[in-house]
mmCIF file of C-alpha atoms in Angstrom:
data_model
loop_
_atom_site.group_PDB
_atom_site.id
_atom_site.type_symbol
_atom_site.label_atom_id
_atom_site.label_comp_id
_atom_site.label_asym_id
_atom_site.label_seq_id
_atom_site.Cartn_x
_atom_site.Cartn_y
_atom_site.Cartn_z
ATOM 1 C CA UNK V 36 -22.775 -36.382 -47.698
ATOM 2 C CA UNK V 37 -23.163 -38.130 -44.217
ATOM 3 C CA UNK V 38 -23.902 -36.760 -41.379
ATOM 4 C CA UNK V 39 -19.940 -36.939 -40.085
ATOM 5 C CA UNK V 40 -19.463 -34.987 -43.543
ATOM 6 C CA UNK V 41 -21.972 -32.334 -42.852
ATOM 7 C CA UNK V 42 -20.718 -31.533 -39.179
ATOM 8 C CA UNK V 43 -16.848 -31.655 -40.640
ATOM 9 C CA UNK V 44 -17.757 -29.309 -43.485
ATOM 10 C CA UNK V 45 -19.421 -26.772 -41.044
ATOM 11 C CA UNK V 46 -16.276 -26.758 -38.687
ATOM 12 C CA UNK V 47 -14.151 -25.966 -41.414
ATOM 13 C CA UNK V 48 -16.657 -23.225 -42.674
ATOM 14 C CA UNK V 49 -17.312 -21.936 -39.143
ATOM 15 C CA UNK V 50 -13.167 -21.926 -38.460
ATOM 16 C CA UNK V 51 -12.940 -19.840 -41.599
ATOM 17 C CA UNK V 52 -15.160 -17.203 -40.416
ATOM 18 C CA UNK V 53 -13.531 -16.839 -37.153
ATOM 19 C CA UNK V 54 -10.002 -16.542 -38.467
ATOM 20 C CA UNK V 55 -11.702 -13.628 -40.460
ATOM 21 C CA UNK V 56 -12.760 -12.247 -37.512
ATOM 22 C CA UNK V 57 -9.650 -12.457 -35.838
ATOM 23 C CA UNK V 58 -7.729 -11.000 -38.776
ATOM 24 C CA UNK V 59 -9.707 -8.172 -39.353
ATOM 25 C CA UNK V 60 -10.701 -7.361 -35.837
ATOM 26 C CA UNK V 61 -6.841 -6.973 -35.344
ATOM 27 C CA UNK V 62 -6.470 -4.373 -37.910
ATOM 28 C CA UNK V 63 -9.605 -2.528 -36.478
ATOM 29 C CA UNK V 64 -7.682 -2.452 -33.462
ATOM 30 C CA UNK V 65 -5.196 0.242 -34.591
ATOM 31 C CA UNK V 66 -8.161 2.642 -35.321
ATOM 32 C CA UNK V 67 -9.999 1.730 -32.310
ATOM 33 C CA UNK V 68 -10.546 4.931 -30.636
ATOM 34 C CA UNK V 69 -11.443 6.873 -33.360
ATOM 35 C CA UNK V 70 -13.927 4.367 -34.372
ATOM 36 C CA UNK V 71 -14.976 4.340 -30.491
ATOM 37 C CA UNK V 72 -15.294 8.375 -31.008
ATOM 38 C CA UNK V 73 -17.977 7.533 -34.175
ATOM 39 C CA UNK V 74 -20.300 5.365 -32.355
ATOM 40 C CA UNK V 75 -20.436 7.417 -29.241
ATOM 41 C CA UNK V 76 -21.275 10.378 -31.178
ATOM 42 C CA UNK V 77 -25.073 10.094 -30.629
ATOM 43 C CA UNK V 78 -24.498 9.572 -27.027
ATOM 44 C CA UNK V 79 -22.303 12.662 -26.721
ATOM 45 C CA UNK V 80 -24.759 14.797 -28.824
ATOM 46 C CA UNK V 81 -27.616 14.046 -26.418
ATOM 47 C CA UNK V 82 -25.721 14.988 -23.191
ATOM 48 C CA UNK V 83 -25.950 18.326 -21.833
ATOM 49 C CA UNK V 84 -23.173 21.016 -23.434
ATOM 50 C CA UNK V 85 -19.976 21.029 -21.046
ATOM 51 C CA UNK V 86 -21.008 17.304 -19.650
ATOM 52 C CA UNK V 87 -20.312 15.322 -22.668
ATOM 53 C CA UNK V 88 -17.908 12.730 -21.507
ATOM 54 C CA UNK V 89 -17.973 8.972 -20.593
ATOM 55 C CA UNK V 90 -16.450 7.585 -17.818
ATOM 56 C CA UNK V 91 -14.624 4.377 -16.887
ATOM 57 C CA UNK V 92 -15.060 2.956 -13.474
ATOM 58 C CA UNK V 93 -11.668 0.457 -13.414
ATOM 59 C CA UNK V 94 -8.147 0.840 -14.917
ATOM 60 C CA UNK V 95 -8.717 -1.608 -17.790
ATOM 61 C CA UNK V 96 -12.243 -0.578 -18.558
ATOM 62 C CA UNK V 97 -10.922 1.636 -21.213
ATOM 63 C CA UNK V 98 -8.569 -0.755 -22.667
ATOM 64 C CA UNK V 99 -11.249 -3.468 -22.777
ATOM 65 C CA UNK V 100 -13.553 -0.828 -24.506
ATOM 66 C CA UNK V 101 -11.265 -0.494 -27.141
ATOM 67 C CA UNK V 102 -10.492 -4.646 -27.945
ATOM 68 C CA UNK V 103 -14.473 -5.053 -27.604
ATOM 69 C CA UNK V 104 -14.616 -2.308 -30.678
ATOM 70 C CA UNK V 105 -11.981 -3.950 -32.402
ATOM 71 C CA UNK V 106 -13.894 -7.309 -32.232
ATOM 72 C CA UNK V 107 -17.121 -5.904 -33.559
ATOM 73 C CA UNK V 108 -15.755 -4.631 -36.198
ATOM 74 C CA UNK V 109 -14.129 -7.662 -37.131
ATOM 75 C CA UNK V 110 -17.504 -9.058 -37.040
ATOM 76 C CA UNK V 111 -18.983 -6.168 -39.103
ATOM 77 C CA UNK V 112 -16.169 -6.456 -42.074
ATOM 78 C CA UNK V 113 -16.397 -9.903 -42.005
ATOM 79 C CA UNK V 114 -20.074 -9.844 -43.068
ATOM 80 C CA UNK V 115 -19.001 -10.969 -46.815
ATOM 81 C CA UNK V 116 -17.394 -13.900 -45.909
ATOM 82 C CA UNK V 117 -19.580 -15.012 -43.171
ATOM 83 C CA UNK V 118 -22.574 -14.958 -46.038
ATOM 84 C CA UNK V 119 -20.246 -16.651 -48.779
ATOM 85 C CA UNK V 120 -19.684 -19.669 -45.889
ATOM 86 C CA UNK V 121 -23.273 -19.788 -45.836
ATOM 87 C CA UNK V 122 -23.993 -20.015 -48.863
ATOM 88 C CA UNK V 123 -21.364 -22.650 -49.608
ATOM 89 C CA UNK V 124 -22.504 -24.808 -46.493
ATOM 90 C CA UNK V 125 -26.233 -24.641 -48.133
ATOM 91 C CA UNK V 126 -25.416 -24.563 -52.150
ATOM 92 C CA UNK V 127 -25.050 -28.286 -52.127
ATOM 93 C CA UNK V 128 -28.561 -28.678 -51.840
ATOM 94 C CA UNK V 129 -29.755 -26.601 -54.643
ATOM 95 C CA UNK V 130 -30.426 -26.479 -58.033
ATOM 96 C CA UNK V 131 -27.533 -25.388 -60.428
ATOM 97 C CA UNK V 132 -29.256 -22.596 -62.016
ATOM 98 C CA UNK V 133 -30.135 -21.560 -57.965
ATOM 99 C CA UNK V 134 -26.300 -21.632 -57.082
ATOM 100 C CA UNK V 135 -25.569 -18.780 -59.633
ATOM 101 C CA UNK V 136 -27.002 -16.759 -57.033
ATOM 102 C CA UNK V 137 -24.100 -16.901 -54.849
ATOM 103 C CA UNK V 138 -22.560 -13.190 -55.594
ATOM 104 C CA UNK V 139 -25.922 -11.625 -55.373
ATOM 105 C CA UNK V 140 -26.772 -13.209 -52.087
ATOM 106 C CA UNK V 141 -23.159 -11.838 -50.625
ATOM 107 C CA UNK V 142 -23.775 -8.497 -51.764
ATOM 108 C CA UNK V 143 -27.347 -7.910 -51.363
ATOM 109 C CA UNK V 144 -26.475 -9.777 -47.912
ATOM 110 C CA UNK V 145 -23.980 -7.545 -47.241
ATOM 111 C CA UNK V 146 -25.327 -4.244 -48.268
ATOM 112 C CA UNK V 147 -28.668 -5.005 -46.322
ATOM 113 C CA UNK V 148 -26.362 -5.387 -43.149
ATOM 114 C CA UNK V 149 -24.863 -1.801 -43.714
ATOM 115 C CA UNK V 150 -27.974 -0.534 -44.314
ATOM 116 C CA UNK V 151 -29.639 -1.849 -40.987
ATOM 117 C CA UNK V 152 -26.826 -0.579 -39.006
ATOM 118 C CA UNK V 153 -26.844 2.899 -41.076
ATOM 119 C CA UNK V 154 -30.495 3.075 -40.391
ATOM 120 C CA UNK V 155 -29.867 2.711 -36.563
ATOM 121 C CA UNK V 156 -26.987 5.122 -36.159
ATOM 122 C CA UNK V 157 -28.866 7.773 -37.914
ATOM 123 C CA UNK V 158 -32.525 7.557 -37.144
ATOM 124 C CA UNK V 159 -32.753 5.389 -34.112
ATOM 125 C CA UNK V 160 -29.889 6.050 -31.539
ATOM 126 C CA UNK V 161 -30.005 9.926 -31.640
ATOM 127 C CA UNK V 162 -33.793 10.140 -30.874
ATOM 128 C CA UNK V 163 -33.286 7.268 -28.431
ATOM 129 C CA UNK V 164 -30.650 8.939 -26.553
ATOM 130 C CA UNK V 165 -31.920 12.128 -26.434
ATOM 131 C CA UNK V 166 -35.539 10.817 -25.241
ATOM 132 C CA UNK V 167 -33.274 9.184 -22.064
ATOM 133 C CA UNK V 168 -31.094 11.571 -21.223
ATOM 134 C CA UNK V 169 -33.304 14.894 -21.446
ATOM 135 C CA UNK V 170 -36.895 15.393 -20.165
ATOM 136 C CA UNK V 171 -39.001 17.551 -22.846
ATOM 137 C CA UNK V 172 -39.874 20.018 -20.279
ATOM 138 C CA UNK V 173 -36.204 20.667 -18.582
ATOM 139 C CA UNK V 174 -34.803 20.833 -22.091
ATOM 140 C CA UNK V 175 -37.547 23.296 -23.188
ATOM 141 C CA UNK V 176 -36.651 25.336 -20.510
ATOM 142 C CA UNK V 177 -32.727 25.427 -20.817
ATOM 143 C CA UNK V 178 -33.062 26.740 -24.185
ATOM 144 C CA UNK V 179 -35.279 29.555 -22.948
ATOM 145 C CA UNK V 180 -33.073 30.626 -20.325
ATOM 146 C CA UNK V 181 -29.971 30.181 -22.693
ATOM 147 C CA UNK V 182 -31.608 32.441 -25.601
ATOM 148 C CA UNK V 183 -32.773 35.136 -22.140
ATOM 149 C CA UNK V 184 -29.137 34.822 -21.030
ATOM 150 C CA UNK V 185 -27.689 36.082 -24.365
ATOM 151 C CA UNK V 186 -30.238 38.788 -24.413
ATOM 152 C CA UNK V 187 -29.657 39.871 -20.955
ATOM 153 C CA UNK V 188 -25.472 40.269 -21.915
ATOM 154 C CA UNK V 189 -26.846 42.483 -24.868
ATOM 155 C CA UNK V 190 -29.139 44.214 -22.877
ATOM 156 C CA UNK V 191 -26.173 45.161 -20.143
ATOM 157 C CA UNK V 192 -24.039 45.751 -23.325
ATOM 158 C CA UNK V 193 -26.546 48.640 -24.418
ATOM 159 C CA UNK V 194 -26.215 50.013 -20.768
ATOM 160 C CA UNK V 195 -22.672 50.089 -20.850
ATOM 161 C CA UNK V 196 -22.523 52.731 -23.713
ATOM 162 C CA UNK V 197 -25.355 54.363 -22.771
ATOM 163 C CA UNK V 198 -28.391 53.117 -24.699
ATOM 164 C CA UNK V 199 -30.403 53.216 -22.049
ATOM 165 C CA UNK V 200 -33.550 52.976 -24.117
ATOM 166 C CA UNK V 201 -32.694 50.327 -26.239
ATOM 167 C CA UNK V 202 -31.322 48.273 -23.100
ATOM 168 C CA UNK V 203 -35.298 48.672 -21.493
ATOM 169 C CA UNK V 204 -36.856 47.641 -24.392
ATOM 170 C CA UNK V 205 -34.876 44.509 -24.883
ATOM 171 C CA UNK V 206 -35.203 43.741 -20.938
ATOM 172 C CA UNK V 207 -38.889 44.087 -21.484
ATOM 173 C CA UNK V 208 -39.203 41.745 -24.496
ATOM 174 C CA UNK V 209 -37.120 39.249 -23.142
ATOM 175 C CA UNK V 210 -39.237 39.017 -19.883
ATOM 176 C CA UNK V 211 -42.419 38.673 -21.743
ATOM 177 C CA UNK V 212 -40.659 35.710 -23.936
ATOM 178 C CA UNK V 213 -39.770 33.928 -20.266
ATOM 179 C CA UNK V 214 -43.345 34.340 -19.061
ATOM 180 C CA UNK V 215 -44.994 33.203 -22.770
ATOM 181 C CA UNK V 216 -47.090 30.214 -22.231
ATOM 182 C CA UNK V 217 -45.695 26.906 -23.272
ATOM 183 C CA UNK V 218 -42.873 24.242 -22.239
ATOM 184 C CA UNK V 219 -40.548 25.736 -20.269
ATOM 185 C CA UNK V 220 -42.310 28.669 -18.687
ATOM 186 C CA UNK V 221 -40.539 30.711 -16.269
ATOM 187 C CA UNK V 222 -42.498 30.957 -12.779
ATOM 188 C CA UNK V 223 -42.351 34.935 -11.524
ATOM 189 C CA UNK V 224 -40.247 35.183 -9.254
ATOM 190 C CA UNK V 225 -40.774 36.237 -5.311
ATOM 191 C CA UNK V 226 -39.844 39.214 -3.606
ATOM 192 C CA UNK V 227 -37.807 37.081 -1.619
ATOM 193 C CA UNK V 228 -35.789 34.004 -3.088
ATOM 194 C CA UNK V 229 -36.860 30.703 -2.049
ATOM 195 C CA UNK V 230 -33.562 29.165 -2.361
ATOM 196 C CA UNK V 231 -29.733 29.867 -2.316
ATOM 197 C CA UNK V 232 -29.049 29.339 -5.969
ATOM 198 C CA UNK V 233 -31.936 32.171 -6.663
ATOM 199 C CA UNK V 234 -30.451 34.453 -4.564
ATOM 200 C CA UNK V 235 -26.917 33.816 -5.492
ATOM 201 C CA UNK V 236 -27.586 34.431 -9.172
ATOM 202 C CA UNK V 237 -29.342 37.573 -8.563
ATOM 203 C CA UNK V 238 -25.941 38.715 -6.637
ATOM 204 C CA UNK V 239 -23.979 37.885 -9.597
ATOM 205 C CA UNK V 240 -26.288 40.007 -12.080
ATOM 206 C CA UNK V 241 -26.158 42.809 -9.672
ATOM 207 C CA UNK V 242 -22.685 43.030 -9.675
ATOM 208 C CA UNK V 243 -23.251 43.113 -13.851
ATOM 209 C CA UNK V 244 -25.470 45.948 -13.767
ATOM 210 C CA UNK V 245 -23.583 47.752 -11.462
ATOM 211 C CA UNK V 246 -20.617 47.543 -13.632
ATOM 212 C CA UNK V 247 -22.699 48.516 -16.713
ATOM 213 C CA UNK V 248 -24.147 51.372 -14.958
ATOM 214 C CA UNK V 249 -21.177 52.698 -14.122
ATOM 215 C CA UNK V 250 -19.697 52.902 -17.646
ATOM 216 C CA UNK V 251 -22.781 53.578 -19.585
ATOM 217 C CA UNK V 252 -24.596 56.100 -16.830
ATOM 218 C CA UNK V 253 -23.225 59.811 -16.877
ATOM 219 C CA UNK V 254 -25.528 61.020 -14.121
ATOM 220 C CA UNK V 255 -24.762 58.667 -11.122
ATOM 221 C CA UNK V 256 -21.907 60.158 -9.294
ATOM 222 C CA UNK V 257 -19.365 58.134 -7.916
ATOM 223 C CA UNK V 258 -20.946 58.187 -4.451
ATOM 224 C CA UNK V 259 -24.295 56.930 -5.640
ATOM 225 C CA UNK V 260 -22.437 54.052 -7.215
ATOM 226 C CA UNK V 261 -20.230 53.623 -4.007
ATOM 227 C CA UNK V 262 -23.886 53.679 -1.696
ATOM 228 C CA UNK V 263 -24.683 50.554 -4.429
ATOM 229 C CA UNK V 264 -22.027 48.539 -3.856
ATOM 230 C CA UNK V 265 -22.107 48.917 -0.172
ATOM 231 C CA UNK V 266 -25.705 48.012 -0.498
ATOM 232 C CA UNK V 267 -24.676 44.759 -2.267
ATOM 233 C CA UNK V 268 -21.921 43.984 0.686
ATOM 234 C CA UNK V 269 -25.186 43.990 2.676
ATOM 235 C CA UNK V 270 -26.743 41.534 0.773
ATOM 236 C CA UNK V 271 -23.950 39.559 0.229
ATOM 237 C CA UNK V 272 -23.734 39.485 4.806
ATOM 238 C CA UNK V 273 -27.427 38.671 4.556
ATOM 239 C CA UNK V 274 -26.763 35.902 2.304
ATOM 240 C CA UNK V 275 -24.113 34.407 4.559
ATOM 241 C CA UNK V 276 -26.556 34.736 7.509
ATOM 242 C CA UNK V 277 -29.230 32.664 5.041
ATOM 243 C CA UNK V 278 -31.384 36.125 5.560
ATOM 244 C CA UNK V 279 -32.704 36.042 2.090
ATOM 245 C CA UNK V 280 -35.383 38.343 2.617
ATOM 246 C CA UNK V 281 -33.023 41.213 3.430
ATOM 247 C CA UNK V 282 -30.451 40.438 1.099
ATOM 248 C CA UNK V 283 -33.231 40.662 -1.890
ATOM 249 C CA UNK V 284 -34.502 44.115 -0.292
ATOM 250 C CA UNK V 285 -30.605 45.213 0.088
ATOM 251 C CA UNK V 286 -30.038 44.481 -3.808
ATOM 252 C CA UNK V 287 -33.770 46.147 -4.673
ATOM 253 C CA UNK V 288 -32.061 49.143 -2.817
ATOM 254 C CA UNK V 289 -29.023 49.322 -4.737
ATOM 255 C CA UNK V 290 -30.952 49.554 -7.828
ATOM 256 C CA UNK V 291 -33.190 51.969 -6.612
ATOM 257 C CA UNK V 292 -30.426 54.294 -5.837
ATOM 258 C CA UNK V 293 -28.597 54.015 -9.269
ATOM 259 C CA UNK V 294 -31.815 54.575 -10.609
ATOM 260 C CA UNK V 295 -32.675 57.826 -8.452
ATOM 261 C CA UNK V 296 -29.580 59.135 -9.546
ATOM 262 C CA UNK V 297 -30.700 58.845 -13.130
ATOM 263 C CA UNK V 298 -34.335 59.746 -12.870
ATOM 264 C CA UNK V 299 -34.916 60.003 -16.586
ATOM 265 C CA UNK V 300 -33.789 56.395 -17.003
ATOM 266 C CA UNK V 301 -34.906 54.690 -13.685
ATOM 267 C CA UNK V 302 -37.863 52.964 -15.455
ATOM 268 C CA UNK V 303 -35.550 51.715 -17.718
ATOM 269 C CA UNK V 304 -32.823 50.427 -15.084
ATOM 270 C CA UNK V 305 -35.845 48.747 -13.582
ATOM 271 C CA UNK V 306 -36.776 46.322 -16.123
ATOM 272 C CA UNK V 307 -33.226 45.378 -16.918
ATOM 273 C CA UNK V 308 -33.172 44.364 -13.337
ATOM 274 C CA UNK V 309 -36.510 42.777 -13.185
ATOM 275 C CA UNK V 310 -34.985 40.981 -16.244
ATOM 276 C CA UNK V 311 -31.964 39.293 -14.038
ATOM 277 C CA UNK V 312 -34.398 38.499 -11.838
ATOM 278 C CA UNK V 313 -36.444 36.726 -13.986
ATOM 279 C CA UNK V 314 -33.159 34.561 -14.842
ATOM 280 C CA UNK V 315 -32.413 33.710 -11.696
ATOM 281 C CA UNK V 316 -35.895 32.603 -10.987
ATOM 282 C CA UNK V 317 -35.400 30.401 -14.229
ATOM 283 C CA UNK V 318 -32.316 29.268 -13.146
ATOM 284 C CA UNK V 319 -33.513 28.414 -9.699
ATOM 285 C CA UNK V 320 -36.388 26.219 -11.416
ATOM 286 C CA UNK V 321 -34.009 24.608 -13.750
ATOM 287 C CA UNK V 322 -31.868 23.444 -11.053
ATOM 288 C CA UNK V 323 -34.748 22.158 -9.211
ATOM 289 C CA UNK V 324 -36.068 19.997 -12.101
ATOM 290 C CA UNK V 325 -32.595 18.869 -13.171
ATOM 291 C CA UNK V 326 -31.354 16.919 -9.971
ATOM 292 C CA UNK V 327 -30.560 13.987 -11.639
ATOM 293 C CA UNK V 328 -27.126 14.394 -13.955
ATOM 294 C CA UNK V 329 -25.975 11.656 -16.446
ATOM 295 C CA UNK V 330 -22.675 9.315 -15.516
ATOM 296 C CA UNK V 331 -22.154 6.973 -18.419
ATOM 297 C CA UNK V 332 -19.730 4.624 -18.863
ATOM 298 C CA UNK V 333 -17.850 3.664 -21.498
ATOM 299 C CA UNK V 334 -18.408 0.064 -21.274
ATOM 300 C CA UNK V 335 -22.075 0.190 -20.998
ATOM 301 C CA UNK V 336 -22.968 2.958 -23.821
ATOM 302 C CA UNK V 337 -20.617 1.204 -26.118
ATOM 303 C CA UNK V 338 -22.593 -2.827 -25.408
ATOM 304 C CA UNK V 339 -25.844 -0.776 -25.712
ATOM 305 C CA UNK V 340 -25.168 1.024 -28.933
ATOM 306 C CA UNK V 341 -22.960 -2.268 -30.602
ATOM 307 C CA UNK V 342 -26.276 -4.401 -29.599
ATOM 308 C CA UNK V 343 -28.572 -1.917 -31.404
ATOM 309 C CA UNK V 344 -26.490 -1.566 -34.438
ATOM 310 C CA UNK V 345 -26.387 -5.652 -34.798
ATOM 311 C CA UNK V 346 -30.026 -5.923 -34.055
ATOM 312 C CA UNK V 347 -31.126 -3.268 -37.091
ATOM 313 C CA UNK V 348 -28.383 -5.022 -39.225
ATOM 314 C CA UNK V 349 -29.722 -8.752 -38.511
ATOM 315 C CA UNK V 350 -33.070 -7.201 -39.130
ATOM 316 C CA UNK V 351 -32.506 -6.142 -42.449
ATOM 317 C CA UNK V 352 -30.745 -9.167 -43.373
ATOM 318 C CA UNK V 353 -34.108 -11.099 -42.437
ATOM 319 C CA UNK V 354 -35.887 -10.938 -46.120
ATOM 320 C CA UNK V 355 -32.547 -12.544 -47.469
ATOM 321 C CA UNK V 356 -32.433 -15.245 -45.114
ATOM 322 C CA UNK V 357 -36.378 -15.857 -45.552
ATOM 323 C CA UNK V 358 -35.655 -16.124 -49.479
ATOM 324 C CA UNK V 359 -32.903 -18.748 -48.706
ATOM 325 C CA UNK V 360 -34.564 -20.792 -46.778
ATOM 326 C CA UNK V 361 -37.478 -20.902 -49.156
ATOM 327 C CA UNK V 362 -34.837 -21.839 -51.822
ATOM 328 C CA UNK V 363 -34.127 -24.606 -49.485
ATOM 329 C CA UNK V 364 -37.585 -25.368 -49.360
ATOM 330 C CA UNK V 365 -37.630 -24.901 -45.375
ATOM 331 C CA UNK V 366 -40.429 -22.627 -45.301
ATOM 332 C CA UNK V 367 -43.155 -22.035 -47.709
ATOM 333 C CA UNK V 368 -44.969 -18.876 -48.794
ATOM 334 C CA UNK V 369 -48.372 -20.375 -47.508
ATOM 335 C CA UNK V 370 -47.548 -21.088 -44.007
ATOM 336 C CA UNK V 371 -45.894 -17.225 -43.768
ATOM 337 C CA UNK V 372 -49.039 -16.085 -44.860
ATOM 338 C CA UNK V 373 -51.169 -18.063 -42.462
ATOM 339 C CA UNK V 374 -49.007 -17.045 -39.481
ATOM 340 C CA UNK V 375 -48.655 -13.716 -40.706
ATOM 341 C CA UNK V 376 -50.683 -12.118 -37.341
ATOM 342 C CA UNK V 377 -48.623 -13.930 -35.105
ATOM 343 C CA UNK V 378 -45.547 -12.748 -36.824
ATOM 344 C CA UNK V 379 -46.498 -9.179 -36.388
ATOM 345 C CA UNK V 380 -47.179 -9.799 -32.696
ATOM 346 C CA UNK V 381 -43.588 -11.894 -32.457
ATOM 347 C CA UNK V 382 -41.679 -8.602 -34.155
ATOM 348 C CA UNK V 383 -43.754 -5.900 -31.825
ATOM 349 C CA UNK V 384 -42.718 -7.809 -28.543
ATOM 350 C CA UNK V 385 -39.142 -8.858 -30.037
ATOM 351 C CA UNK V 386 -38.908 -4.954 -30.352
ATOM 352 C CA UNK V 387 -40.225 -3.962 -27.066
ATOM 353 C CA UNK V 388 -37.473 -5.995 -25.588
ATOM 354 C CA UNK V 389 -34.792 -4.960 -27.409
ATOM 355 C CA UNK V 390 -36.059 -1.386 -27.694
ATOM 356 C CA UNK V 391 -34.196 0.160 -24.223
ATOM 357 C CA UNK V 392 -37.128 3.112 -24.085
ATOM 358 C CA UNK V 393 -40.504 2.836 -23.383
ATOM 359 C CA UNK V 394 -41.697 5.362 -25.852
ATOM 360 C CA UNK V 395 -43.702 5.011 -28.890
ATOM 361 C CA UNK V 396 -41.607 6.791 -31.470
ATOM 362 C CA UNK V 397 -38.177 4.304 -30.699
ATOM 363 C CA UNK V 398 -40.459 1.098 -30.377
ATOM 364 C CA UNK V 399 -42.148 2.201 -33.912
ATOM 365 C CA UNK V 400 -38.313 2.959 -35.317
ATOM 366 C CA UNK V 401 -37.558 -0.585 -34.178
ATOM 367 C CA UNK V 402 -40.791 -2.629 -35.251
ATOM 368 C CA UNK V 403 -41.543 -0.779 -38.078
ATOM 369 C CA UNK V 404 -38.568 -1.988 -40.445
ATOM 370 C CA UNK V 405 -38.681 -5.875 -38.722
ATOM 371 C CA UNK V 406 -42.604 -5.682 -39.847
ATOM 372 C CA UNK V 407 -41.382 -3.990 -43.284
ATOM 373 C CA UNK V 408 -38.400 -6.961 -43.563
ATOM 374 C CA UNK V 409 -40.793 -9.807 -42.810
ATOM 375 C CA UNK V 410 -43.438 -8.282 -45.691
ATOM 376 C CA UNK V 411 -40.458 -8.155 -48.033
ATOM 377 C CA UNK V 412 -39.207 -11.643 -46.959
ATOM 378 C CA UNK V 413 -42.598 -13.176 -47.371
ATOM 379 C CA UNK V 414 -42.773 -11.753 -50.945
ATOM 380 C CA UNK V 415 -39.229 -13.144 -51.775
ATOM 381 C CA UNK V 416 -40.227 -16.559 -51.055
ATOM 382 C CA UNK V 417 -43.296 -16.008 -53.150
ATOM 383 C CA UNK V 418 -41.218 -15.296 -55.721
ATOM 384 C CA UNK V 419 -38.516 -17.989 -54.927
ATOM 385 C CA UNK V 420 -41.783 -20.626 -55.566
ATOM 386 C CA UNK V 421 -43.358 -18.962 -58.747
ATOM 387 C CA UNK V 422 -40.290 -19.270 -59.947
ATOM 388 C CA UNK V 423 -39.462 -22.906 -58.971
ATOM 389 C CA UNK V 424 -42.732 -23.936 -60.129
ATOM 390 C CA UNK V 425 -42.442 -22.216 -63.928
ATOM 391 C CA UNK V 426 -39.023 -24.184 -64.081
ATOM 392 C CA UNK V 427 -40.536 -27.313 -63.047
ATOM 393 C CA UNK V 428 -43.383 -26.819 -65.665
ATOM 394 C CA UNK V 429 -40.618 -26.051 -68.313
ATOM 395 C CA UNK V 430 -38.997 -29.382 -67.689
ATOM 396 C CA UNK V 431 -41.946 -31.154 -67.814
ATOM 397 C CA UNK V 432 -42.925 -30.077 -70.797
ATOM 398 C CA UNK V 433 -39.772 -30.345 -72.788
ATOM 399 C CA UNK V 434 -39.397 -34.058 -73.271
ATOM 400 C CA UNK V 435 -43.076 -34.326 -74.004
ATOM 401 C CA UNK V 436 -42.471 -31.924 -77.300
#
């Protein structure tokens, strides 16, 4: 074939691939929204609970995103067609016995692409987005606070049903866990809160404590409870004046009044109040540490996810492409072995560029499969050359015999 005939055939095969992409992409548009939700699942799971949503910044962004999902799904589904056209383009330059590998080439190429995309989706994306969207120390503190808040609610329930001893012991145990050494440790609260967030949390906790005591304590009279509520009102007034010291003192006096009316349970009640102050301090600490909030747009996250999925799909195709180049005779295994160290450096640089995070784990998840696929490709090229040499030797010996 002449050069023009090769170019004409290439144009014809590219046209077939384009038509296949458009047809399958149009079919994918019908299911674009659920597919988009599936693709965004690693992103949404990494976001804090209650904030698991993506935004769009223009009226047509959502439509553009769904159309992009359809186009990329069309490319994904057209992989067997693309591989078949590639094989058809290079097959005229192959030996007759090598043309028999068309079906395995298409099958293994499609499987390799699916394996690469699956590895990215299930292994790379969850860890990557958790690293990007969550700080380890803040996440540990949040987990401690969530557990402590649930235990504090149980302590108030024990207080409400009159089991003050169990409420006090549970509160003491939870307080010790909040102060335990390790990631997410809660600092000891000050007598006067330093921020309005902490004071507001104490006010809410005091209201819950008084409600539980009014139901579970038989000793405190309505007069004592009324006095404690009046102290809380004083604390709210001081909070409005931003007099945090006076507000904290009024709240402590309210708890002291209730504890004094039930002298036998005063220590347990103080332990529950101590836990509530610890929680208020932890909430303020968490708010101060997490002063940024993720607001992720649909288009940007889709582009990032699709880029990584396609990148891993192509990376897993590398051994097959290298084997095909070896069959055609473009690359030799000796040359690939010679520049193996250079290939390692190139793979690491490519992984660092493609990976949007700077941590070692995600870089390894990208560079590791890339290096493994390169080594597998070198092995396949070597096997192709060995098979070709064996066939050539057989051909030379046969006429002589």
